mmCIF file of C-alpha atoms in Angstrom:
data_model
loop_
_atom_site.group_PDB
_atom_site.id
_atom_site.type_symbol
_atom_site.label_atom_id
_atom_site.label_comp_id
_atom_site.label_asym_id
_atom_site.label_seq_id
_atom_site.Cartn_x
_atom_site.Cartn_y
_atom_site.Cartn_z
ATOM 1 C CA UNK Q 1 106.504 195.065 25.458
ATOM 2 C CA UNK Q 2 104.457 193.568 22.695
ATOM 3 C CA UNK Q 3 102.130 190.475 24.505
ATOM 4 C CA UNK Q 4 100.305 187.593 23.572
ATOM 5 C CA UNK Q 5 98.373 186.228 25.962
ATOM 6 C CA UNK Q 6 96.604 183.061 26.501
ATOM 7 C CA UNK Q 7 94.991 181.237 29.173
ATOM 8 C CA UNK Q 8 97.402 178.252 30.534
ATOM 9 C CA UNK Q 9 94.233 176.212 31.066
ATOM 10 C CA UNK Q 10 93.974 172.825 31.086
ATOM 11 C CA UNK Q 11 90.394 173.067 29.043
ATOM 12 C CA UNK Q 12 88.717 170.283 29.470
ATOM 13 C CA UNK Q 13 85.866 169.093 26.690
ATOM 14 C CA UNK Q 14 83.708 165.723 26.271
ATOM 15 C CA UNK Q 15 84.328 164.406 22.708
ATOM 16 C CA UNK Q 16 82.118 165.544 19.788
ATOM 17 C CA UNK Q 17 81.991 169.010 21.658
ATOM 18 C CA UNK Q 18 83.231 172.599 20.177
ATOM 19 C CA UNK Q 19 86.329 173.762 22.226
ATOM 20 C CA UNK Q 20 86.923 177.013 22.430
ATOM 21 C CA UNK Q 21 90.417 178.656 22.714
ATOM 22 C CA UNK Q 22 91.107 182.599 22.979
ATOM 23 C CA UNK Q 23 94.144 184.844 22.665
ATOM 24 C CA UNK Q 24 94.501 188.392 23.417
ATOM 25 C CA UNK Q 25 97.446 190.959 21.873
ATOM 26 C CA UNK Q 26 98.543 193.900 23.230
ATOM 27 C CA UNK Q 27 100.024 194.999 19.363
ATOM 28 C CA UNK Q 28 97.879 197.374 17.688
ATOM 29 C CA UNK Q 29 100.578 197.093 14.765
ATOM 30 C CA UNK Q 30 99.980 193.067 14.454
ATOM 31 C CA UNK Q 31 99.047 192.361 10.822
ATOM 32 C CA UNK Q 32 98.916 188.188 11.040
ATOM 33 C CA UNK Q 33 97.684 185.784 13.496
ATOM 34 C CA UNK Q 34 98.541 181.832 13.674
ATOM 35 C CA UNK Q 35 97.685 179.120 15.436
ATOM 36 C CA UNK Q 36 99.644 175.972 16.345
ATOM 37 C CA UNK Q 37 99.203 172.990 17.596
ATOM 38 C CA UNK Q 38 101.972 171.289 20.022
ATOM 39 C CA UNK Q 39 101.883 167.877 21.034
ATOM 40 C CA UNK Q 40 103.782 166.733 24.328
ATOM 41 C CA UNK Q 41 107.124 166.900 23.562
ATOM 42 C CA UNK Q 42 107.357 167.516 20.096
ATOM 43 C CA UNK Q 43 107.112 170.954 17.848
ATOM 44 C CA UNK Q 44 104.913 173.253 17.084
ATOM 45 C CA UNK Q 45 102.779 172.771 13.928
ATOM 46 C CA UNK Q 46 101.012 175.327 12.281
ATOM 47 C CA UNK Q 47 97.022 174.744 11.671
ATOM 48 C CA UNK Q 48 95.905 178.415 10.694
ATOM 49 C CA UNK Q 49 96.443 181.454 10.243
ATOM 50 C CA UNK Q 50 94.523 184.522 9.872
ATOM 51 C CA UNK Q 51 94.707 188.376 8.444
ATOM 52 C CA UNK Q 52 91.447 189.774 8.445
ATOM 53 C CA UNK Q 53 88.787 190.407 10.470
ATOM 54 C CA UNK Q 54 86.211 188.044 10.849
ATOM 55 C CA UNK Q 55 86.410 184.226 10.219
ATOM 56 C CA UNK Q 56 88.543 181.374 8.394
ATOM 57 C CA UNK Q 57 87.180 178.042 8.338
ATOM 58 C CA UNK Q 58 89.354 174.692 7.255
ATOM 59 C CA UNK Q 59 88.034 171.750 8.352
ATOM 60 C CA UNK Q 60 87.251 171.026 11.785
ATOM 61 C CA UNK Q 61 88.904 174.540 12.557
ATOM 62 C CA UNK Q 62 87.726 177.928 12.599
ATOM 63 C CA UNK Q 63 89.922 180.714 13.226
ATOM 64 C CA UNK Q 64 88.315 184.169 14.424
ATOM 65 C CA UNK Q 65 90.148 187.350 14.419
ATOM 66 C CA UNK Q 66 88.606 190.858 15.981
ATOM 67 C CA UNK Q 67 91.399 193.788 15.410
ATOM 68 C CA UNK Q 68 89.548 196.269 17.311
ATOM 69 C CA UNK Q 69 88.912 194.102 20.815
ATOM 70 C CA UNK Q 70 92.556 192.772 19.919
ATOM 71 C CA UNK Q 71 91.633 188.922 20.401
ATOM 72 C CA UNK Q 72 91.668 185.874 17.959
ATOM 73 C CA UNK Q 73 90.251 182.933 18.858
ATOM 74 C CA UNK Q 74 90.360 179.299 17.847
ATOM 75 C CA UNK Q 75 87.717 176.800 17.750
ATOM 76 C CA UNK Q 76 87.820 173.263 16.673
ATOM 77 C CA UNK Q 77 84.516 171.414 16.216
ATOM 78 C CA UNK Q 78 83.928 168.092 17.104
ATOM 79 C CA UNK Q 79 86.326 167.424 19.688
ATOM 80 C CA UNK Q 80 88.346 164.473 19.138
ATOM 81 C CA UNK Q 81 91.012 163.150 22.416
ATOM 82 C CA UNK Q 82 93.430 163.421 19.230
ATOM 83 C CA UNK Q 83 93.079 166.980 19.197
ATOM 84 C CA UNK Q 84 94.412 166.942 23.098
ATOM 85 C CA UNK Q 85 97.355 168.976 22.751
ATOM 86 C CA UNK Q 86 98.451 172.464 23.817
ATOM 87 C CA UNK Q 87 97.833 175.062 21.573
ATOM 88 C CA UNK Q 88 100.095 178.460 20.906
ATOM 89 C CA UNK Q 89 98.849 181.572 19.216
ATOM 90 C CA UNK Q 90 101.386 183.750 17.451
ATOM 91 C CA UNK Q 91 101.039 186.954 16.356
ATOM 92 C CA UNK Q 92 103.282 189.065 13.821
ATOM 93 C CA UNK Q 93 105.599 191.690 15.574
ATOM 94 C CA UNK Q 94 107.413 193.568 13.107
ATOM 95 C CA UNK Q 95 108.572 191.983 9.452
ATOM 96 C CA UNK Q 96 109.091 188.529 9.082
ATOM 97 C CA UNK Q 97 108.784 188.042 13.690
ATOM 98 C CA UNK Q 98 106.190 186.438 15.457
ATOM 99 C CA UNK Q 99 105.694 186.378 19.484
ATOM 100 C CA UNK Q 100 104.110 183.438 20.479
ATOM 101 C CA UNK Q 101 101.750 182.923 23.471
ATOM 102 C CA UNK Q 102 102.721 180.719 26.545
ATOM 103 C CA UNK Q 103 100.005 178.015 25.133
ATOM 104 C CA UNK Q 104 96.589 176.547 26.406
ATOM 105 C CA UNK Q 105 96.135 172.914 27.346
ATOM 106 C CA UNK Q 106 93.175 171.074 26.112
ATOM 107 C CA UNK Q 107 92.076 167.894 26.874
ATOM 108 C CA UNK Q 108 89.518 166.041 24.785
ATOM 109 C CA UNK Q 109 87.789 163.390 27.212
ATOM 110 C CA UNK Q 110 86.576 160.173 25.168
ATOM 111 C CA UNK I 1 110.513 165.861 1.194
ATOM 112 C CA UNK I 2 111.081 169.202 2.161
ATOM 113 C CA UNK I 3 111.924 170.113 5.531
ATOM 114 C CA UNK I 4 113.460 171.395 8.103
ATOM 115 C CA UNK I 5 116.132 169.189 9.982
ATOM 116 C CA UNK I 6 117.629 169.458 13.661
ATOM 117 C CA UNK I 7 120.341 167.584 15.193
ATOM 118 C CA UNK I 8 121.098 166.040 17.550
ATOM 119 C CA UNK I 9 117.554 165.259 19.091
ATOM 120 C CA UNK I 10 119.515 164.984 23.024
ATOM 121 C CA UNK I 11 122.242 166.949 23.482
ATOM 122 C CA UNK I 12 124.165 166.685 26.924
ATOM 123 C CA UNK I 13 126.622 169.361 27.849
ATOM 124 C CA UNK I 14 129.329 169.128 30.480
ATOM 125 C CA UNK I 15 129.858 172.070 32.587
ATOM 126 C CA UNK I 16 132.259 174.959 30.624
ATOM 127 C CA UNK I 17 131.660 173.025 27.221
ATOM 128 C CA UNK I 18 130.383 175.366 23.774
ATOM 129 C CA UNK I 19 127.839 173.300 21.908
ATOM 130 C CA UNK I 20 126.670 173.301 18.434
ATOM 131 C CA UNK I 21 122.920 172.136 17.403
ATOM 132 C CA UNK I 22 122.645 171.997 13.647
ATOM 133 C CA UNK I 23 119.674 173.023 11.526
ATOM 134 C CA UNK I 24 119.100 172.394 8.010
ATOM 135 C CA UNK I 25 116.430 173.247 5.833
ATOM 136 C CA UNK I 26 115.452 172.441 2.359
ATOM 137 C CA UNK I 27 112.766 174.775 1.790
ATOM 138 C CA UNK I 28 114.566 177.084 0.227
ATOM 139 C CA UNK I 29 113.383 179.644 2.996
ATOM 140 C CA UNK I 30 115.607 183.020 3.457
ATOM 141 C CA UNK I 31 114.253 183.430 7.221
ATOM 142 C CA UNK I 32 115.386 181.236 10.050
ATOM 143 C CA UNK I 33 115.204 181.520 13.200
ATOM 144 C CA UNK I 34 116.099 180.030 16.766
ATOM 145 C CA UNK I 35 113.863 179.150 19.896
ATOM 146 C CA UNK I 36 114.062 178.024 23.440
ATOM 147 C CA UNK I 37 111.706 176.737 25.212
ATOM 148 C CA UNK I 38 110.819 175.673 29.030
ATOM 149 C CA UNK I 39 108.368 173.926 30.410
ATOM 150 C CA UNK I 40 105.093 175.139 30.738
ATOM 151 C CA UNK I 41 106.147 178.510 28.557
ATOM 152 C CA UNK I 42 106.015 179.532 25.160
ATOM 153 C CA UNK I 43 108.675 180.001 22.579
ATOM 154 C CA UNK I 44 111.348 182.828 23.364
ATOM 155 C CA UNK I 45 113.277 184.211 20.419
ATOM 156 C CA UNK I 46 116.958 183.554 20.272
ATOM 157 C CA UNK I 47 118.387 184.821 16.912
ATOM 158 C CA UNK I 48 117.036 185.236 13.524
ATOM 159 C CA UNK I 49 118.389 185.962 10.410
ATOM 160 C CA UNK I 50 116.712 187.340 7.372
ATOM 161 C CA UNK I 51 119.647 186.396 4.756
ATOM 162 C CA UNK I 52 122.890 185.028 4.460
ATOM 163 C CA UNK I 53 125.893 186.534 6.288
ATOM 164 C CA UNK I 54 123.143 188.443 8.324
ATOM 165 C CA UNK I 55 121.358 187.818 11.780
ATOM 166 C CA UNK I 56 120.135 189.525 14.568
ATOM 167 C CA UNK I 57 119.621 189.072 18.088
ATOM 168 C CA UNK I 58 116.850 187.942 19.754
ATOM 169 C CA UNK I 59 114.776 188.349 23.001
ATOM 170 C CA UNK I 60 117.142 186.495 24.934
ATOM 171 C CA UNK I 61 120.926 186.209 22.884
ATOM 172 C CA UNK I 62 122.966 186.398 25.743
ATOM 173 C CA UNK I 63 125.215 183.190 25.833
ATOM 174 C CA UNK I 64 124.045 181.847 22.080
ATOM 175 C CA UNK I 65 126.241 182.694 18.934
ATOM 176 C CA UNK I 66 124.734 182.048 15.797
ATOM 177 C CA UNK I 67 126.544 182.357 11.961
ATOM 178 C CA UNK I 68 124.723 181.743 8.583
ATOM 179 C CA UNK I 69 127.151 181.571 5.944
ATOM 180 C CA UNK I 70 124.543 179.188 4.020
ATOM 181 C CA UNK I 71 121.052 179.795 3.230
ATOM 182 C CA UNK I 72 120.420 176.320 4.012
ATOM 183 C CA UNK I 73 122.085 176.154 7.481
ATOM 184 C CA UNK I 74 121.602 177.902 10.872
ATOM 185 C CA UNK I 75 123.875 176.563 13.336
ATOM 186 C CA UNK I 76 123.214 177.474 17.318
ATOM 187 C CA UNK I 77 126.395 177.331 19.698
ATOM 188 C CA UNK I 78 125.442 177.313 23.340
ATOM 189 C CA UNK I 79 128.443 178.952 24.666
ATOM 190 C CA UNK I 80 129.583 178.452 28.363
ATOM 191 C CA UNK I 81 128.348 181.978 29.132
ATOM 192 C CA UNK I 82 124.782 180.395 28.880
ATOM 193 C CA UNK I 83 123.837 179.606 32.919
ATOM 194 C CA UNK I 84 121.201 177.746 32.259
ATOM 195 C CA UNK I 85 120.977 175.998 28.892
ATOM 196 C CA UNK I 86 118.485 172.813 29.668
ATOM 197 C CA UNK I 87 115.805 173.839 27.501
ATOM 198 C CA UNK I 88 114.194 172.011 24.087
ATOM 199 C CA UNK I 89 115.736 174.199 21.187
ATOM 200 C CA UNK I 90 113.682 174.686 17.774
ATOM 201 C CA UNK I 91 114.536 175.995 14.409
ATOM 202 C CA UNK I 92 111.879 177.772 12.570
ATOM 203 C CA UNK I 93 112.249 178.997 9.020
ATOM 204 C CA UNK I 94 109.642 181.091 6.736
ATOM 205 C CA UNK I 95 109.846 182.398 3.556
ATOM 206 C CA UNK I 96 110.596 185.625 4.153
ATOM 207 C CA UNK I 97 108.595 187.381 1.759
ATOM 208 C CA UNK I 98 106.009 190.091 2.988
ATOM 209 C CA UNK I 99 104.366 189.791 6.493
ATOM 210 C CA UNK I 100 101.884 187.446 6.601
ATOM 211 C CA UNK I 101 104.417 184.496 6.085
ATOM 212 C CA UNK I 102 103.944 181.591 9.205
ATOM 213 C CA UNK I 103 107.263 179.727 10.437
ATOM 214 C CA UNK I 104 107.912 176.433 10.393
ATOM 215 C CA UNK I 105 109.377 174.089 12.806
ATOM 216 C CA UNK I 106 111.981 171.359 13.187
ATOM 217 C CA UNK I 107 111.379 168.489 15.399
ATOM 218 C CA UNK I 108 113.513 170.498 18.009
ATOM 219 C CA UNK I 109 116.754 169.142 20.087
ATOM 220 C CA UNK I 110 116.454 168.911 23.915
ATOM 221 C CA UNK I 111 119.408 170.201 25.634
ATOM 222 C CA UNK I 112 120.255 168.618 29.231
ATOM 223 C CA UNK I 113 123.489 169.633 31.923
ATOM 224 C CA UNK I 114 125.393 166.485 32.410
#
């Protein structure tokens, strides 16, 4: 069964710091990555996504993607308690479907 | 604006009732798709549908029915066959072209047993 998998957390950063948020995939055949951010009780929105390997800054965020140890990772600079929200990372699955990761929690502490 | 729409945003169904949650988008996607999720866990796939007059099932169909007749419109029925329906519900649409296309959400309807 094709995975995503993310730590639940909660991760818990001072504000101003880098947080740091991994995902793993078990789907050698995954083309795109994406990352979204989910505040409590509303929907997912997407912040960024990612094809190649290496690194995709916008913004605050940078999105990091390494095919060949299967992760991507997430990190958001400057920590703001705004940014405390859980965050899902999708990956592609076959045309046009994603799986989605079960989320992690971060908290940004003023 | 463009968008995608959900209704209702609370849904309460009474035990042995079908219901319907709407979803609209204006995007002018040809992809939609249907979520649950429960707390604490990430977004299982219900149905999706790549074109009009065409869907398939999800990870977890049993108990949903789904018909798009309209590119614009999704519709979900939560038929009485579904145990366990309390769950928030999202619509997702992309574009459907090539494979690097993200989805995106509605604002989601939360679905509660009466």
């Amino acid at each position: 069964q094709k995975e995503v998998e993310q730590n639940s957390g909660p991760l818990s950063v001072p504000e101003g710091a880098i947080a740091s948020l991994n995902c793993t995939y078990s789907d050698r055949g995954s083309q795109s990555f994406f990352w979204y951010r989910q505040y409590s009780g509303k929907s997912p929105e997407l912040i960024m996504s990612i094809y190649s390997n290496g690194d995709k800054e916008d913004g605050r965020f940078t999105a990091q993607l390494n095919k060949a140890s299967q992760y991507v990772s997430l990190l958001i600079r400057d920590s703001q308690p705004s940014d405390s929200a859980t965050y899902l990372c999708a990956g592609s699955t076959g045309f046009q479907k994603l799986v989605f990761g079960t989320g992690t929690r971060l908290l940004v502490s003023p | 604006d463009g968008g995608i729409t959900q209704s209702p945003k609370y849904l309460f169904r009474k035990e042995g009732q079908n219901v319907t949650l709407s979803c609209e988008q204006n995007l002018n996607h040809d992809a939609m798709y249907w979520y649950r999720q429960d707390p604490g866990q990430g977004l299982r796939l219900i149905y999706y549908s790549q074109i009009v007059n065409d869907f398939q099932k999800g990870d977890i169909a049993e108990g949903y029915s789904v018909s798009r007749e309209k590119k614009e419109s999704f519709p979900l029925t939560v038929t009485s066959a579904q145990k366990n329906p309390t769950a928030f519900y999202l619509c997702a649409s992309s574009t459907g072209q090539g494979w690097n296309q993200p989805q995106h959400f509605g604002d989601g309807t939360r679905l509660s047993i009466l």
